[in-house]
PDB file of C-alpha atoms in Angstrom:
ATOM      1  CA  UNK A   1     104.062  87.196  77.363  1.00 67.00           C
ATOM      2  CA  UNK A   2     105.921  88.085  80.410  1.00 80.00           C
ATOM      3  CA  UNK A   3     109.193  86.140  81.140  1.00 94.00           C
ATOM      4  CA  UNK A   4     109.038  84.260  84.465  1.00 97.00           C
ATOM      5  CA  UNK A   5     112.044  83.618  86.576  1.00 98.00           C
ATOM      6  CA  UNK A   6     112.274  81.161  89.584  1.00 98.00           C
ATOM      7  CA  UNK A   7     115.010  80.474  92.118  1.00 98.00           C
ATOM      8  CA  UNK A   8     115.813  80.025  95.643  1.00 98.00           C
ATOM      9  CA  UNK A   9     118.532  79.500  98.291  1.00 98.00           C
ATOM     10  CA  UNK A  10     121.219  76.852  98.786  1.00 97.00           C
ATOM     11  CA  UNK A  11     119.426  74.970 101.466  1.00 98.00           C
ATOM     12  CA  UNK A  12     116.160  74.922  99.493  1.00 97.00           C
ATOM     13  CA  UNK A  13     114.008  76.499 102.257  1.00 97.00           C
ATOM     14  CA  UNK A  14     113.349  79.740 100.377  1.00 98.00           C
ATOM     15  CA  UNK A  15     112.024  79.929  96.789  1.00 98.00           C
ATOM     16  CA  UNK A  16     110.721  82.736  94.651  1.00 98.00           C
ATOM     17  CA  UNK A  17     108.863  83.449  91.376  1.00 98.00           C
ATOM     18  CA  UNK A  18     108.506  86.615  89.474  1.00 98.00           C
ATOM     19  CA  UNK A  19     108.315  88.133  86.058  1.00 98.00           C
ATOM     20  CA  UNK A  20     110.994  90.113  84.286  1.00 97.00           C
ATOM     21  CA  UNK A  21     110.796  93.900  84.904  1.00 97.00           C
ATOM     22  CA  UNK A  22     111.463  96.658  82.206  1.00 94.00           C
ATOM     23  CA  UNK A  23     114.908  97.239  83.363  1.00 95.00           C
ATOM     24  CA  UNK A  24     118.302  95.805  82.487  1.00 96.00           C
ATOM     25  CA  UNK A  25     120.185  92.744  83.911  1.00 97.00           C
ATOM     26  CA  UNK A  26     123.460  94.128  85.371  1.00 97.00           C
ATOM     27  CA  UNK A  27     126.762  93.454  87.096  1.00 97.00           C
ATOM     28  CA  UNK A  28     127.287  95.861  90.025  1.00 96.00           C
ATOM     29  CA  UNK A  29     130.854  96.539  91.577  1.00 96.00           C
ATOM     30  CA  UNK A  30     129.637  98.824  94.321  1.00 93.00           C
ATOM     31  CA  UNK A  31     130.982  98.323  97.912  1.00 93.00           C
ATOM     32  CA  UNK A  32     127.625  97.287  99.271  1.00 93.00           C
ATOM     33  CA  UNK A  33     127.354  94.520  96.631  1.00 94.00           C
ATOM     34  CA  UNK A  34     130.958  93.362  97.446  1.00 95.00           C
ATOM     35  CA  UNK A  35     130.177  93.253 101.209  1.00 94.00           C
ATOM     36  CA  UNK A  36     126.660  91.619 100.833  1.00 93.00           C
ATOM     37  CA  UNK A  37     127.960  88.866  98.404  1.00 94.00           C
ATOM     38  CA  UNK A  38     131.421  88.366  99.682  1.00 94.00           C
ATOM     39  CA  UNK A  39     132.583  88.546  96.104  1.00 95.00           C
ATOM     40  CA  UNK A  40     133.898  91.457  93.918  1.00 95.00           C
ATOM     41  CA  UNK A  41     130.525  92.258  92.363  1.00 96.00           C
ATOM     42  CA  UNK A  42     126.877  91.165  92.165  1.00 97.00           C
ATOM     43  CA  UNK A  43     124.979  89.773  89.189  1.00 97.00           C
ATOM     44  CA  UNK A  44     121.317  91.123  89.256  1.00 98.00           C
ATOM     45  CA  UNK A  45     118.178  90.274  87.499  1.00 98.00           C
ATOM     46  CA  UNK A  46     115.149  92.711  87.613  1.00 98.00           C
ATOM     47  CA  UNK A  47     111.815  91.247  88.441  1.00 98.00           C
ATOM     48  CA  UNK A  48     108.541  93.172  88.981  1.00 98.00           C
ATOM     49  CA  UNK A  49     107.801  93.770  92.679  1.00 97.00           C
ATOM     50  CA  UNK A  50     104.114  93.418  91.778  1.00 97.00           C
ATOM     51  CA  UNK A  51     103.399  89.628  91.708  1.00 97.00           C
ATOM     52  CA  UNK A  52     106.785  88.635  93.177  1.00 98.00           C
ATOM     53  CA  UNK A  53     106.307  85.712  95.465  1.00 98.00           C
ATOM     54  CA  UNK A  54     108.789  84.389  98.070  1.00 97.00           C
ATOM     55  CA  UNK A  55     108.269  81.527 100.426  1.00 97.00           C
ATOM     56  CA  UNK A  56     110.206  80.153 103.368  1.00 96.00           C
ATOM     57  CA  UNK A  57     112.276  81.746 106.120  1.00 94.00           C
ATOM     58  CA  UNK A  58     113.325  85.028 104.298  1.00 95.00           C
ATOM     59  CA  UNK A  59     114.890  87.850 106.165  1.00 97.00           C
ATOM     60  CA  UNK A  60     115.775  91.298 104.898  1.00 96.00           C
ATOM     61  CA  UNK A  61     118.393  93.833 106.023  1.00 95.00           C
ATOM     62  CA  UNK A  62     117.783  97.443 105.546  1.00 96.00           C
ATOM     63  CA  UNK A  63     120.673  99.838 104.889  1.00 94.00           C
ATOM     64  CA  UNK A  64     121.390 103.222 103.272  1.00 93.00           C
ATOM     65  CA  UNK A  65     122.266 102.968  99.563  1.00 84.00           C
ATOM     66  CA  UNK A  66     124.682 105.116  97.606  1.00 78.00           C
ATOM     67  CA  UNK A  67     121.807 107.351  96.590  1.00 81.00           C
ATOM     68  CA  UNK A  68     121.097 108.098 100.346  1.00 88.00           C
ATOM     69  CA  UNK A  69     117.789 106.213 100.225  1.00 90.00           C
ATOM     70  CA  UNK A  70     116.829 103.059 101.830  1.00 94.00           C
ATOM     71  CA  UNK A  71     117.733  99.736 100.389  1.00 94.00           C
ATOM     72  CA  UNK A  72     116.951  96.121 101.391  1.00 96.00           C
ATOM     73  CA  UNK A  73     118.989  93.022 100.940  1.00 97.00           C
ATOM     74  CA  UNK A  74     117.120  89.791 101.278  1.00 97.00           C
ATOM     75  CA  UNK A  75     118.512  86.360 102.216  1.00 97.00           C
ATOM     76  CA  UNK A  76     117.680  82.956 103.462  1.00 97.00           C
ATOM     77  CA  UNK A  77     117.284  82.998 107.228  1.00 96.00           C
ATOM     78  CA  UNK A  78     118.596  79.509 107.423  1.00 96.00           C
ATOM     79  CA  UNK A  79     121.659  79.196 105.057  1.00 97.00           C
ATOM     80  CA  UNK A  80     122.178  82.929 104.576  1.00 96.00           C
ATOM     81  CA  UNK A  81     122.393  82.821 100.792  1.00 97.00           C
ATOM     82  CA  UNK A  82     121.827  86.281  99.160  1.00 97.00           C
ATOM     83  CA  UNK A  83     118.643  86.373  97.146  1.00 98.00           C
ATOM     84  CA  UNK A  84     117.202  89.980  96.552  1.00 98.00           C
ATOM     85  CA  UNK A  85     117.920  93.635  96.491  1.00 96.00           C
ATOM     86  CA  UNK A  86     115.450  96.393  96.517  1.00 96.00           C
ATOM     87  CA  UNK A  87     115.550 100.319  96.861  1.00 94.00           C
ATOM     88  CA  UNK A  88     113.165 102.916  97.880  1.00 92.00           C
ATOM     89  CA  UNK A  89     114.311 104.661  94.593  1.00 90.00           C
ATOM     90  CA  UNK A  90     113.085 101.909  92.555  1.00 90.00           C
ATOM     91  CA  UNK A  91     110.330 100.319  94.512  1.00 91.00           C
ATOM     92  CA  UNK A  92     108.641  98.662  91.729  1.00 96.00           C
ATOM     93  CA  UNK A  93     111.456  96.403  91.026  1.00 97.00           C
ATOM     94  CA  UNK A  94     113.067  93.636  92.989  1.00 98.00           C
ATOM     95  CA  UNK A  95     116.540  92.427  91.751  1.00 98.00           C
ATOM     96  CA  UNK A  96     117.492  88.821  92.354  1.00 98.00           C
ATOM     97  CA  UNK A  97     121.019  87.475  92.432  1.00 98.00           C
ATOM     98  CA  UNK A  98     121.563  85.680  89.146  1.00 98.00           C
ATOM     99  CA  UNK A  99     123.291  82.778  90.969  1.00 97.00           C
ATOM    100  CA  UNK A 100     120.134  82.089  92.900  1.00 98.00           C
ATOM    101  CA  UNK A 101     118.109  81.385  89.797  1.00 98.00           C
ATOM    102  CA  UNK A 102     117.020  77.827  89.149  1.00 98.00           C
ATOM    103  CA  UNK A 103     118.487  78.270  85.554  1.00 98.00           C
ATOM    104  CA  UNK A 104     121.345  80.823  85.999  1.00 97.00           C
ATOM    105  CA  UNK A 105     122.187  80.380  82.336  1.00 97.00           C
ATOM    106  CA  UNK A 106     119.178  82.625  81.563  1.00 97.00           C
ATOM    107  CA  UNK A 107     121.219  85.609  83.044  1.00 97.00           C
ATOM    108  CA  UNK A 108     122.926  87.887  80.408  1.00 96.00           C
ATOM    109  CA  UNK A 109     124.340  91.081  81.719  1.00 95.00           C
ATOM    110  CA  UNK A 110     123.452  94.095  79.755  1.00 96.00           C
ATOM    111  CA  UNK A 111     125.474  96.622  81.511  1.00 96.00           C
ATOM    112  CA  UNK A 112     128.001  97.104  84.336  1.00 96.00           C
ATOM    113  CA  UNK A 113     127.594  99.726  87.055  1.00 95.00           C
ATOM    114  CA  UNK A 114     129.865 101.334  89.729  1.00 94.00           C
ATOM    115  CA  UNK A 115     132.915 100.128  87.825  1.00 95.00           C
ATOM    116  CA  UNK A 116     135.056 102.733  89.694  1.00 95.00           C
ATOM    117  CA  UNK A 117     134.556 100.583  92.886  1.00 95.00           C
ATOM    118  CA  UNK A 118     135.828  97.389  91.318  1.00 96.00           C
ATOM    119  CA  UNK A 119     138.669  95.716  93.214  1.00 96.00           C
ATOM    120  CA  UNK A 120     141.937  95.258  91.379  1.00 95.00           C
ATOM    121  CA  UNK A 121     141.369  91.445  91.429  1.00 95.00           C
ATOM    122  CA  UNK A 122     137.949  91.736  89.933  1.00 94.00           C
ATOM    123  CA  UNK A 123     138.088  94.036  86.889  1.00 86.00           C
ATOM    124  CA  UNK A 124     135.137  94.914  84.796  1.00 83.00           C
ATOM    125  CA  UNK A 125     135.045  93.772  81.174  1.00 72.00           C
ATOM    126  CA  UNK A 126     135.658  96.554  78.723  1.00 66.00           C
TER     127      UNK A 126
END
């Protein structure tokens, strides 16, 4: 049976639901994630784009990712909480920020990426 995840923003005006994709949960240290979260890294949970549902005042920001392809960052249009990331390179998957999960204790990072971009004050685990 597919594992379902639910979550939403800080103000409660945006909520989402989706099923786990066949990809790893990960911690990303890339500069995009740093700037989009205001932290040293992002904690991401992969959900299937097919069947992913989101309600409320949800907005996206399109940019060019490190691959040179389009990526989108989704956030609450009211409180600004970061919620999702998606890329043209992997269009079948929507990554949600682990901190936005209704039960963030379900997040268990399986790998770390872009460790070379980590800030000295936010070092990756070995």
